[in-house]
Tab-separated table of C-alpha atoms in Angstrom:
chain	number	residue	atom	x	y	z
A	14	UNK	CA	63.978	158.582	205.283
A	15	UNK	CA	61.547	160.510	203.248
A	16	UNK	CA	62.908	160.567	199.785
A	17	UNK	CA	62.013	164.085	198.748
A	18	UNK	CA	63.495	166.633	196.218
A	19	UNK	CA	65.023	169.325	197.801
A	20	UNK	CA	65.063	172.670	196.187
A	21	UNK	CA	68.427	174.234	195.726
A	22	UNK	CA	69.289	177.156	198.592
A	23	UNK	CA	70.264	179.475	195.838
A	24	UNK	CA	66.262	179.205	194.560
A	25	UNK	CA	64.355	179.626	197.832
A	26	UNK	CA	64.477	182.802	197.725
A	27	UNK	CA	61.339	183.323	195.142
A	28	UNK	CA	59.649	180.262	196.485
A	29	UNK	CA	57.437	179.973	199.681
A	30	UNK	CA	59.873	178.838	201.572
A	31	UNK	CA	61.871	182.217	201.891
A	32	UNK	CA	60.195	182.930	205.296
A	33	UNK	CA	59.734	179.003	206.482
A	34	UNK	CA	61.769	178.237	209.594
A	35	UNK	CA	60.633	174.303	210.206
A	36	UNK	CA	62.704	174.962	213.822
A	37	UNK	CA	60.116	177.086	214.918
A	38	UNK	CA	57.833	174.090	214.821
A	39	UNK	CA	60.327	171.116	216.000
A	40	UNK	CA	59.523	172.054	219.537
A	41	UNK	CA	55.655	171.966	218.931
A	42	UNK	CA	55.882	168.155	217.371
A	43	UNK	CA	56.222	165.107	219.052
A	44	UNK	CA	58.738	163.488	217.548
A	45	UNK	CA	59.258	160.891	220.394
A	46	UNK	CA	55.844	159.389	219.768
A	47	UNK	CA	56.312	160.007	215.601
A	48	UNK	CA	60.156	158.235	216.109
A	49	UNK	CA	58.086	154.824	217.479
A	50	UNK	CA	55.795	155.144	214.586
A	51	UNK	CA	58.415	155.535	211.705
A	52	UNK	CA	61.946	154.749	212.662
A	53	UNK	CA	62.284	152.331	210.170
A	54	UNK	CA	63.426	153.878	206.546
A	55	UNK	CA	60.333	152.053	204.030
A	56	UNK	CA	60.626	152.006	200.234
A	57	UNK	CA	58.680	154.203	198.335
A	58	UNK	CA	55.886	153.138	196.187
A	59	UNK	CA	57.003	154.012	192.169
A	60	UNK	CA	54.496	156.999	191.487
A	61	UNK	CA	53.398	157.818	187.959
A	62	UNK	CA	51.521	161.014	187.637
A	63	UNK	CA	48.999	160.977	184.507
A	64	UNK	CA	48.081	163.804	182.625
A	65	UNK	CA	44.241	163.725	181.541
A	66	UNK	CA	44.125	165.709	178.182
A	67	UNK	CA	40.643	166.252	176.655
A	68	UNK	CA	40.928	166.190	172.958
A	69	UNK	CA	38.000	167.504	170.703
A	70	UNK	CA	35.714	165.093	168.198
A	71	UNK	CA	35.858	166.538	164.712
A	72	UNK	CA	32.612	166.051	162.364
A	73	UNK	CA	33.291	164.220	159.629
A	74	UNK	CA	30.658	163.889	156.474
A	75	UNK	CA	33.446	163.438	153.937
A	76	UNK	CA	32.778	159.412	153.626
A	77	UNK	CA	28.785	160.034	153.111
A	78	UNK	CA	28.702	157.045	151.054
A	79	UNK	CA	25.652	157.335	148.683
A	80	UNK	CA	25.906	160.741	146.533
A	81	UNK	CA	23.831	162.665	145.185
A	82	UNK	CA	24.457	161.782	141.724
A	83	UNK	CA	20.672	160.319	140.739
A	84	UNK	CA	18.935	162.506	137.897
A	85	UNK	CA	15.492	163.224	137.973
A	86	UNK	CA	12.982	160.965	137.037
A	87	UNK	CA	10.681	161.660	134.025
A	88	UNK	CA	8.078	159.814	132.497
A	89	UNK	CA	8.379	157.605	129.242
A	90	UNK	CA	9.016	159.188	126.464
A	91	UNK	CA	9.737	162.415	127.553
A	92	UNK	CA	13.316	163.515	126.765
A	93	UNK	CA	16.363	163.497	129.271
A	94	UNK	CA	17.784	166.766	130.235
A	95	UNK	CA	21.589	166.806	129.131
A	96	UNK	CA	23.904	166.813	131.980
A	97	UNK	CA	27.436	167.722	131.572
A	98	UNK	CA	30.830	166.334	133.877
A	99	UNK	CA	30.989	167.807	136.950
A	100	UNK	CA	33.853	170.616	137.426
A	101	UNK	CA	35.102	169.572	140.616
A	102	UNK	CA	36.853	167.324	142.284
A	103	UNK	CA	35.289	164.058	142.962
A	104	UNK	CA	35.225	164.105	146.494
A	105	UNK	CA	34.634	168.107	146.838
A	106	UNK	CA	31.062	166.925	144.733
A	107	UNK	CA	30.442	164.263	147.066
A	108	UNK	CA	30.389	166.280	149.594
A	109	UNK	CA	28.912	169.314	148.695
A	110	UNK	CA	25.728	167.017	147.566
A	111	UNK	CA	26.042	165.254	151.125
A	112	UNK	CA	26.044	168.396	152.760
A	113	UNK	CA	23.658	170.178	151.485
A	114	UNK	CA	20.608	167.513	151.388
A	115	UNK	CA	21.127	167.778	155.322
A	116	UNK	CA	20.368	172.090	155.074
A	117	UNK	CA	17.267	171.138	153.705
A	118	UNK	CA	16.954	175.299	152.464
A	119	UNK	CA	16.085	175.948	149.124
A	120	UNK	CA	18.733	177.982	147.268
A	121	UNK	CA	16.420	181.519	146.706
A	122	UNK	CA	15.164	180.964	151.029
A	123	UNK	CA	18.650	180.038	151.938
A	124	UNK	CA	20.382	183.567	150.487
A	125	UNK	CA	17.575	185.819	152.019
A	126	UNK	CA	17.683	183.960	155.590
A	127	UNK	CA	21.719	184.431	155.408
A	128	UNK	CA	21.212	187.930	154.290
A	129	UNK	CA	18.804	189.105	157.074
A	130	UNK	CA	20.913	186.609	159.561
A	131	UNK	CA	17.664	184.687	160.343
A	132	UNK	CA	18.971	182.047	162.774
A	133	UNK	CA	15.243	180.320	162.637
A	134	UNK	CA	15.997	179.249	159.214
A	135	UNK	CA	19.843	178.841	159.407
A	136	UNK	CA	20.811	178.030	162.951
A	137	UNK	CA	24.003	177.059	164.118
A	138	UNK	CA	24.042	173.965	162.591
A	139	UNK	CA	22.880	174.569	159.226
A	140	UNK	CA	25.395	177.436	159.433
A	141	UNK	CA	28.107	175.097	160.552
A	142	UNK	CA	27.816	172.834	157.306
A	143	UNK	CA	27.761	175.735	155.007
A	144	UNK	CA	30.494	176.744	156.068
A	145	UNK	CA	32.714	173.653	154.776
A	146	UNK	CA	30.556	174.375	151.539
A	147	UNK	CA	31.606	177.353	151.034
A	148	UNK	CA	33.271	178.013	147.845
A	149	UNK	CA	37.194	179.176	147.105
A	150	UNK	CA	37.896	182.003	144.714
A	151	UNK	CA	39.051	179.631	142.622
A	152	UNK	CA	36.120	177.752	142.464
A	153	UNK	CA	33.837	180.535	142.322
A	154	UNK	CA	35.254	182.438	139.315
A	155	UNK	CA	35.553	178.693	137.377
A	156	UNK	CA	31.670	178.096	138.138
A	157	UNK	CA	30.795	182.194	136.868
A	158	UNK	CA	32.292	181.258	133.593
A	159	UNK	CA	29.255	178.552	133.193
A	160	UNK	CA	27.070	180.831	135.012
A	161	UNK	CA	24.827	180.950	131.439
A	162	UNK	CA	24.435	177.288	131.210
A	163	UNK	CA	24.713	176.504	135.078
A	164	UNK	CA	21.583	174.504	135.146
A	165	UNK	CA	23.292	171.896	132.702
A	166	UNK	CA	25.782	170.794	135.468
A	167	UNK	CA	25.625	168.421	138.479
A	168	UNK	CA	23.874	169.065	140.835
A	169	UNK	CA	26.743	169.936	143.203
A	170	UNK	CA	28.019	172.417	141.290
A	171	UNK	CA	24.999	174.114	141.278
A	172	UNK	CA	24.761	174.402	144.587
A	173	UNK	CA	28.646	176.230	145.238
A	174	UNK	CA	27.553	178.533	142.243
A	175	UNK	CA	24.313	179.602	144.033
A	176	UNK	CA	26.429	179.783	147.715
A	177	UNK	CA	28.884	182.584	145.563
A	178	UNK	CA	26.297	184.188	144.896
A	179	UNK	CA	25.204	185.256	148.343
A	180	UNK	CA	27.261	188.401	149.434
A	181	UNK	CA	29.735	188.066	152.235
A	182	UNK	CA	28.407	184.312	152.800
A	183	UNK	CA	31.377	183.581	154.919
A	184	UNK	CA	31.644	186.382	157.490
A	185	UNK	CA	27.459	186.188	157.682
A	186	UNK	CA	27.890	182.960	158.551
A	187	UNK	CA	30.764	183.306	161.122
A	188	UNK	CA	28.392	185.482	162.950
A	189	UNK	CA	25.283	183.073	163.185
A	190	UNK	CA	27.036	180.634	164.774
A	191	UNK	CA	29.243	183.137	166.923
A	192	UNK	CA	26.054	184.801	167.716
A	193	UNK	CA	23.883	181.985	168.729
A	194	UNK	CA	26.661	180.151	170.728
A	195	UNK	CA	28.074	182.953	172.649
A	196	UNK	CA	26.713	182.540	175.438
A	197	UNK	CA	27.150	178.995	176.212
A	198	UNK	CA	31.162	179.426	174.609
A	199	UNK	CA	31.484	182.453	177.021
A	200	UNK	CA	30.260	180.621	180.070
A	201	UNK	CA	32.571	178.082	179.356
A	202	UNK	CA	36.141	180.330	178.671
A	203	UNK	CA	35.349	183.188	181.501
A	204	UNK	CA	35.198	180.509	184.421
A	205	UNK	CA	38.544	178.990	183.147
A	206	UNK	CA	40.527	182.265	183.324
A	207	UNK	CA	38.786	183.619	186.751
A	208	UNK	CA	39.266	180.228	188.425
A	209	UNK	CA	43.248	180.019	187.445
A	210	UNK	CA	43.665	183.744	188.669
A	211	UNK	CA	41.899	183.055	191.858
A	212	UNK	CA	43.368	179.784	192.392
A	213	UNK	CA	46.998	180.865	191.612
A	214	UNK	CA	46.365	184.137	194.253
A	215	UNK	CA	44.986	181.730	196.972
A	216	UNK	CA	47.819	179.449	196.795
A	217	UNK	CA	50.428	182.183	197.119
A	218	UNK	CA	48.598	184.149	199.723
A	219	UNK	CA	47.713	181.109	201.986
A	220	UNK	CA	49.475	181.334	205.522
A	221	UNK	CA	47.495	177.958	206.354
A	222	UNK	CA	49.491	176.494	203.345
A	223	UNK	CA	52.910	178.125	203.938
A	224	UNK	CA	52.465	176.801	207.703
A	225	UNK	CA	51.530	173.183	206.271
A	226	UNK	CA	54.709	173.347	203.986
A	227	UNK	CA	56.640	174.528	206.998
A	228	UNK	CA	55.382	171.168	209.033
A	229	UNK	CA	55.574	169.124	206.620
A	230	UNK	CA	59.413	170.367	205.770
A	231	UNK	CA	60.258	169.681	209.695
A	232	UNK	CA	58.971	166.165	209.355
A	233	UNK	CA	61.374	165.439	206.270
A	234	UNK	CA	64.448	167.215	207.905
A	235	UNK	CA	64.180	165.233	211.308
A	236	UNK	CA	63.557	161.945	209.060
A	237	UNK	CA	66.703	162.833	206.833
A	238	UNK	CA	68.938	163.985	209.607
A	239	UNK	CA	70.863	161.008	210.138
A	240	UNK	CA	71.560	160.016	206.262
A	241	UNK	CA	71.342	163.805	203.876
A	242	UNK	CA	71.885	167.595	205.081
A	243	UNK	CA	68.675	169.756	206.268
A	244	UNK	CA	66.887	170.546	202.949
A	245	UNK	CA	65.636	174.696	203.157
A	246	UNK	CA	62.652	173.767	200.777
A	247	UNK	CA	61.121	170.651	198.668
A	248	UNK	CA	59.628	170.209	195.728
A	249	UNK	CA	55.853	169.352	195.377
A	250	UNK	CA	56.455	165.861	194.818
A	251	UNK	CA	57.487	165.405	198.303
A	252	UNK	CA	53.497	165.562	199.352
A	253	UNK	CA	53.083	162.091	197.104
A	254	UNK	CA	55.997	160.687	199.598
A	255	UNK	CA	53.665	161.058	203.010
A	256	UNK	CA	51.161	158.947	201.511
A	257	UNK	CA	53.711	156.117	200.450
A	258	UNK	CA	55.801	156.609	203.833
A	259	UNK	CA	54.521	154.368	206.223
A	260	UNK	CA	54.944	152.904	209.512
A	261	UNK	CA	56.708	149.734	210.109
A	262	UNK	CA	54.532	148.972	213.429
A	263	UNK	CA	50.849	149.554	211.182
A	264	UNK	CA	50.996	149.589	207.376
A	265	UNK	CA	48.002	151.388	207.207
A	266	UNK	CA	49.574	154.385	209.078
A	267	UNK	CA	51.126	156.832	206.605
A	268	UNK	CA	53.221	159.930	206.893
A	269	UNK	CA	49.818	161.818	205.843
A	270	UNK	CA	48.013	160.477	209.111
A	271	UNK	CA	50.650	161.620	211.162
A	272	UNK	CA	50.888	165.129	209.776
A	273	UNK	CA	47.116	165.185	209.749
A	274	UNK	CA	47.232	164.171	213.458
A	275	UNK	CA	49.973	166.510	214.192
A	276	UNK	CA	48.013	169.488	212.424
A	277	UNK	CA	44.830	168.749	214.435
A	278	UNK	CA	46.095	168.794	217.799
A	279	UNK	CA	49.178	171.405	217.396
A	280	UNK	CA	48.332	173.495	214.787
A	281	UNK	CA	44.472	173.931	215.075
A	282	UNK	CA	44.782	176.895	213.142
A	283	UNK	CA	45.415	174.823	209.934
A	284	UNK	CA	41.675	173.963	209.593
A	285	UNK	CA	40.614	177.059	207.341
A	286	UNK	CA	43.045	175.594	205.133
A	287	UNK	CA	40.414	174.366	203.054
A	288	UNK	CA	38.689	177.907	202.558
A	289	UNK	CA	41.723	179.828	201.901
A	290	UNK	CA	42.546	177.915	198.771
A	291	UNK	CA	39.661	178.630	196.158
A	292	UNK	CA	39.299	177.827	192.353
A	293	UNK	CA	41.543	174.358	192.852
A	294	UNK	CA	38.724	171.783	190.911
A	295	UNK	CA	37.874	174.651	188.078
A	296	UNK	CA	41.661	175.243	187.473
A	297	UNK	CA	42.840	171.892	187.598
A	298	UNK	CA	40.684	171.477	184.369
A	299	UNK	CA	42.389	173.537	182.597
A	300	UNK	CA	44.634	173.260	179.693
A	301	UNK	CA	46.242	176.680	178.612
A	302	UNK	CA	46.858	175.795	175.020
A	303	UNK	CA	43.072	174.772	174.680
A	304	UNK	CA	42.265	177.904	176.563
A	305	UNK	CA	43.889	179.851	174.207
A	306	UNK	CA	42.350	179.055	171.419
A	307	UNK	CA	38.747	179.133	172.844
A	308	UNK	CA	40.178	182.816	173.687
A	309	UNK	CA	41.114	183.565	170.027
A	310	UNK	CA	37.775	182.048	168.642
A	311	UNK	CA	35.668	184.862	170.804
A	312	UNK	CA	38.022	187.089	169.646
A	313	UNK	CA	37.902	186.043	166.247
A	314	UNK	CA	33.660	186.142	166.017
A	315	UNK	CA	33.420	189.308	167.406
A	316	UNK	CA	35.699	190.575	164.401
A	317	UNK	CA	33.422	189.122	162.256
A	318	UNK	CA	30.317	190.490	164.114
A	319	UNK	CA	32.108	194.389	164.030
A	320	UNK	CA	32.619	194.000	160.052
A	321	UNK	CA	28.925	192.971	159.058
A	322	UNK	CA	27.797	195.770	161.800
A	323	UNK	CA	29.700	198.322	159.602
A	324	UNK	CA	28.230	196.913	156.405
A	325	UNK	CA	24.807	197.409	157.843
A	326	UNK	CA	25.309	200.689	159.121
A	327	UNK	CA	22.154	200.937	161.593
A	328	UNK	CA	22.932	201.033	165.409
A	329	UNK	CA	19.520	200.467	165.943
A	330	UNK	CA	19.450	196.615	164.753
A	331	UNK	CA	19.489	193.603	166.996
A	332	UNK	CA	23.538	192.663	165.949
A	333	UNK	CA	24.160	196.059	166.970
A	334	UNK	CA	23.201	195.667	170.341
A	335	UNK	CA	23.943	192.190	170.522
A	336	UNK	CA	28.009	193.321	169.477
A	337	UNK	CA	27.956	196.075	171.883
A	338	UNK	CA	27.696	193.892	175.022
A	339	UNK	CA	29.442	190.698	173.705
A	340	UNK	CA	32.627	192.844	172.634
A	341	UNK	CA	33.200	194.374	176.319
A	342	UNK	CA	32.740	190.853	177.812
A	343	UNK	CA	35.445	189.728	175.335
A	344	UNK	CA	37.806	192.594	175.930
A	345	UNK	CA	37.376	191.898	179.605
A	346	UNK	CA	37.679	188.099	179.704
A	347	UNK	CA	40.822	188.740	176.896
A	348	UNK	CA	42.080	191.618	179.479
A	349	UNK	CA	42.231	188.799	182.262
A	350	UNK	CA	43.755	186.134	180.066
A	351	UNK	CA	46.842	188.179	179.756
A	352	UNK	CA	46.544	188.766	184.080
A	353	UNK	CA	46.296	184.829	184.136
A	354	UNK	CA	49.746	183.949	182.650
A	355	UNK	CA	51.436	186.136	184.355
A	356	UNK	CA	49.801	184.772	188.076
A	357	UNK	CA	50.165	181.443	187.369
A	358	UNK	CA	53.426	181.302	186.281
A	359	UNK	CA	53.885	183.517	189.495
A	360	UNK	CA	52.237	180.611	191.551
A	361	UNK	CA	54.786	178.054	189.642
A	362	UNK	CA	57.531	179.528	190.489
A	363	UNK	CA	56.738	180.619	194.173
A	364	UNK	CA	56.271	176.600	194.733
A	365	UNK	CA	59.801	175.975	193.122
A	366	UNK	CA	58.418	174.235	189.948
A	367	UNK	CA	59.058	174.726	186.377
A	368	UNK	CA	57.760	177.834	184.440
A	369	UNK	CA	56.020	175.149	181.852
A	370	UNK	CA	54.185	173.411	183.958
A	371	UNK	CA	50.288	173.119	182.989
A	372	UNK	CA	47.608	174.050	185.195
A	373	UNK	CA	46.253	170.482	185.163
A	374	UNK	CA	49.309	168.952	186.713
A	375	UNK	CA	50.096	171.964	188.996
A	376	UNK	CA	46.790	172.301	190.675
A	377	UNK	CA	45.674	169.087	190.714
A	378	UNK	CA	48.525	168.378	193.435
A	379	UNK	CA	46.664	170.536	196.051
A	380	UNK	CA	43.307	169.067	194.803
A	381	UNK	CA	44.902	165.327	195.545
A	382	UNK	CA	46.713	167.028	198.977
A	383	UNK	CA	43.413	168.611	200.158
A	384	UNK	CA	41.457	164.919	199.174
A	385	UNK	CA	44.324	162.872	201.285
A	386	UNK	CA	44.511	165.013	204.332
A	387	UNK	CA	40.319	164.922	204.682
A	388	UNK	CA	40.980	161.458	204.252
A	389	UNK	CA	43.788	161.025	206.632
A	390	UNK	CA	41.350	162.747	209.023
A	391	UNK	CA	38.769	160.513	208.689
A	392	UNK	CA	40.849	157.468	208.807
A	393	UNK	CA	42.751	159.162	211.933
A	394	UNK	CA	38.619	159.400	213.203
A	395	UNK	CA	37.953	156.304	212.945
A	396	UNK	CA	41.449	154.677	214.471
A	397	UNK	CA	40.657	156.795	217.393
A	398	UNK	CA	37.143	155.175	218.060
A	399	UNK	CA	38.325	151.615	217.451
A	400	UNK	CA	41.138	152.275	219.780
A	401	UNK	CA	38.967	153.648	222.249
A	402	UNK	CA	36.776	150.863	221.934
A	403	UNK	CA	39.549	148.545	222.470
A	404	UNK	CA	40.134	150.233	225.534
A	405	UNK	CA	37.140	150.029	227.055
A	406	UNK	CA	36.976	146.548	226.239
A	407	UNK	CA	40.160	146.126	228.107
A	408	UNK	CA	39.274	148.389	230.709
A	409	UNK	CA	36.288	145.819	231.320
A	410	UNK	CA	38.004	142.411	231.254
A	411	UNK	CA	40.751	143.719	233.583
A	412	UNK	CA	37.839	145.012	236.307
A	413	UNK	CA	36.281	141.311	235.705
A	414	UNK	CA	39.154	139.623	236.266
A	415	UNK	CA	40.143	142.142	239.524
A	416	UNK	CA	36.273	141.030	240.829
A	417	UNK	CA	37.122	137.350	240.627
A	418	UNK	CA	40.167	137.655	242.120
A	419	UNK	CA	38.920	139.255	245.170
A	420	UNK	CA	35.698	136.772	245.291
A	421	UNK	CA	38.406	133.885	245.360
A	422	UNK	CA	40.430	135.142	248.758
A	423	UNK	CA	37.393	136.780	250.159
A	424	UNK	CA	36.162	135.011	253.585
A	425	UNK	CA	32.826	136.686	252.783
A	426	UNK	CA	31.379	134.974	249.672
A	427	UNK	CA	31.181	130.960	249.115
A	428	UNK	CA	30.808	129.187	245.686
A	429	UNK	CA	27.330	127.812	245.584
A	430	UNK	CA	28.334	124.124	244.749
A	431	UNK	CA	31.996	124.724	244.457
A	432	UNK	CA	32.440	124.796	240.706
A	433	UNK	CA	34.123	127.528	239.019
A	434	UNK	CA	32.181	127.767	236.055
A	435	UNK	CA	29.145	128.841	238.469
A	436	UNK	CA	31.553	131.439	240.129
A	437	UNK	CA	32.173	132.900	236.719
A	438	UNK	CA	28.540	132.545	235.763
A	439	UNK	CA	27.465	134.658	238.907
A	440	UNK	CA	30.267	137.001	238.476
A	441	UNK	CA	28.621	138.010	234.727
A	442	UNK	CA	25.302	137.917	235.569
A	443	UNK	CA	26.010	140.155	239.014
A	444	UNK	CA	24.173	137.354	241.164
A	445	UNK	CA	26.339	136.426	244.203
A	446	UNK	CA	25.097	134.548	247.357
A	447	UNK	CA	25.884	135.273	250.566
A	448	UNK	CA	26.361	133.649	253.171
A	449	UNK	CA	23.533	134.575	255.025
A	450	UNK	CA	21.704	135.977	252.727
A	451	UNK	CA	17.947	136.538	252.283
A	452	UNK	CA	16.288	134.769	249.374
């Protein structure tokens, strides 16, 4: 019995099983020989399928510890500059001071290298910590009312009041870091969407799959006959079942190794199966939320880089030129995002499975399917070699024991002294006397 979940008749019809006929291959398959293998009905293994989910380290300098609360030192006598409470919150001070002892950019450099977008002086991850500095509206217009005695507060605080200062400090900064990692967040989105469209396309297009499916389905319904009705289609757990089906006569022989076997010899066809499905590894990677968002963040930065180009004004410039080519490789890759939800859940559904389904879980089944039948193959290789070893082996005691046999009633040889421990010596090392014979 292969325990298997059928999929409703009144389904099929969208599924890949619409134009299966399984009796078009029941004459093709030897089910005498696969009967001897697996007559017996064998429990199923429990299965438990896990789904890996990569989740993303956030930076955290909030618990920095030491401060940046020390005044400066002066020599004795001179007078101590006054310093007055700080305005903000305790922790916001903290780590404002934290974070900006690890820019390392004076104040005066720091606004002219955000101004002119000088990634030299503010890369990426200068930019990055600036940007959790940067200060609320609130916070700004409290800080401009001390703007006259500024220099009499911590130094924390004068830090956020120089940051409001610098014009459009937030979008300027967006664009550094969008800028400098496009390309290695673009190479890492685009392959994602093209590998789930051409994965999804190769699965439904695949005639080496359908005819797999349709073996595969004629294996369940002759194993089922006797105890449920013929399914017309199963769902994609069923490929999990024919590697915990096995044979009662060899425990190491699974339902997999005898569809592999059948595949190979009857259906030699099936062997470009591995070429026609494309994209599998890439897509199974992939986690459409996640996606997504990685989506909306290119989006999101070439916003940003469009508003500072229209504040500059000059075409000319290297953002210009830089926005012109990363904003058509973001309309295409968001152009084939949209393609990509609509093929995969095409691919879902032809398959019979549910519409919600991730990519992870969906095509890491054919990953796992593609693994186990090269594996099945091999294993199938290397039964085939022992057993023809085995043979031989057979093949050679039964012509040693034939050549003893005929040395015992044969008039024509004699045992040298009569012992038949020399006979058998003689017979292995091919050195008969007789009678007669020359020396």
């Amino acid at each position: 019995l292969l325990n298997w979940a059928p999929i409703p008749y009144a389904k099929i019809d969208q599924t890949v099983f619409k134009d299966l006929d399984d009796e078009r291959v029941m004459s093709t398959i030897d089910f005498a020989d696969f009967e001897s293998k697996f007559a017996k009905r064998q429990s199923a293994a429990s299965r438990a399928i896990l789904d890996a989910r990569q989740s993303a380290a956030s930076l955290d300098i909030a618990d920095g510890g030491g401060g940046g609360g020390g005044g400066d030192e002066v020599s004795p006598g001179a007078k101590r500059k006054e310093v007055r409470p700080s305005l903000l919150d305790p922790n916001r001070s903290r780590n404002v001071a934290i974070s900006y002892k690890r820019v390392k950019v004076p104040m005066d450099k720091l606004a002219k290298a955000v101004g002119e977008l000088n990634m030299k002086v503010v890369p990426a991850e200068k930019a990055d910590l600036l940007l959790r500095m940067v200060p609320t509206d609130e916070e700004a217009a409290m800080l401009q009312e001390h703007a006259a005695d500024i220099e009499l507060l911590p130094e924390a605080d004068q830090t956020l009041f120089g940051l409001s200062q610098i014009e459009r400090l937030e979008t300027r900064l967006r664009v550094i870091v969008f800028w400098s990692r496009f390309e290695e967040n673009y190479a890492a989105v685009a392959p994602q969407v093209d590998a789930v469209i051409a994965a999804s396309e190769s699965l439904i297009t695949s005639q080496s799959l359908a005819k797999l499916f349709e073996v595969i389905l004629a294996f369940g319904n002759y194993m089922n006959s006797a105890k449920r009705g013929g399914a017309f289609g199963f769902k994609l757990t069923a490929l999990q079942r024919l590697l915990e089906t096995r044979s009662p006569e060899d425990r190491s022989l699974t339902l997999m190794h005898y569809v592999v076997h059948t595949v190979e010899t009857k259906f030699p066809e099936l062997k470009k199966l591995g070429s026609e499905l494309v994209g599998l590894q890439t897509a199974a990677q992939v986690h459409l939320p996640t996606l997504g968002m990685d989506v909306n963040e290119l989006r999101n930065g070439i916003k940003a880089c469009a508003s500072e180009v229209l504040v500059r004004c000059d075409d000319n410039s290297p953002l210009s030129h830089f926005y012109k080519g990363a904003a058509a490789q973001v309309d295409g890759v968001e152009k084939r995002q949209k393609a990509l939800a609509d093929k995969f859940r095409d691919a879902v559904l032809f398959f019979g499975e549910d519409p919600k389904t991730q990519p992870g879980e969906f095509f890491s089944i054919f990953v796992k399917l593609l693994e186990s039948m090269s594996t099945a193959q091999k294993d199938n290789a290397l039964r085939a070699k022992k057993g023809q070893k085995k043979q031989q082996q057979h093949q050679k005691k039964g012509s040693t024991g034939a050549l003893l046999r005929d040395l015992m009633t044969s008039e024509k040889f004699q045992f040298q002294d009569g012992k038949f421990d020399d006979l058998v010596k003689t017979a292995k090392n091919g050195t008969f006397r007789r009678v007669g014979a020359r020396h």
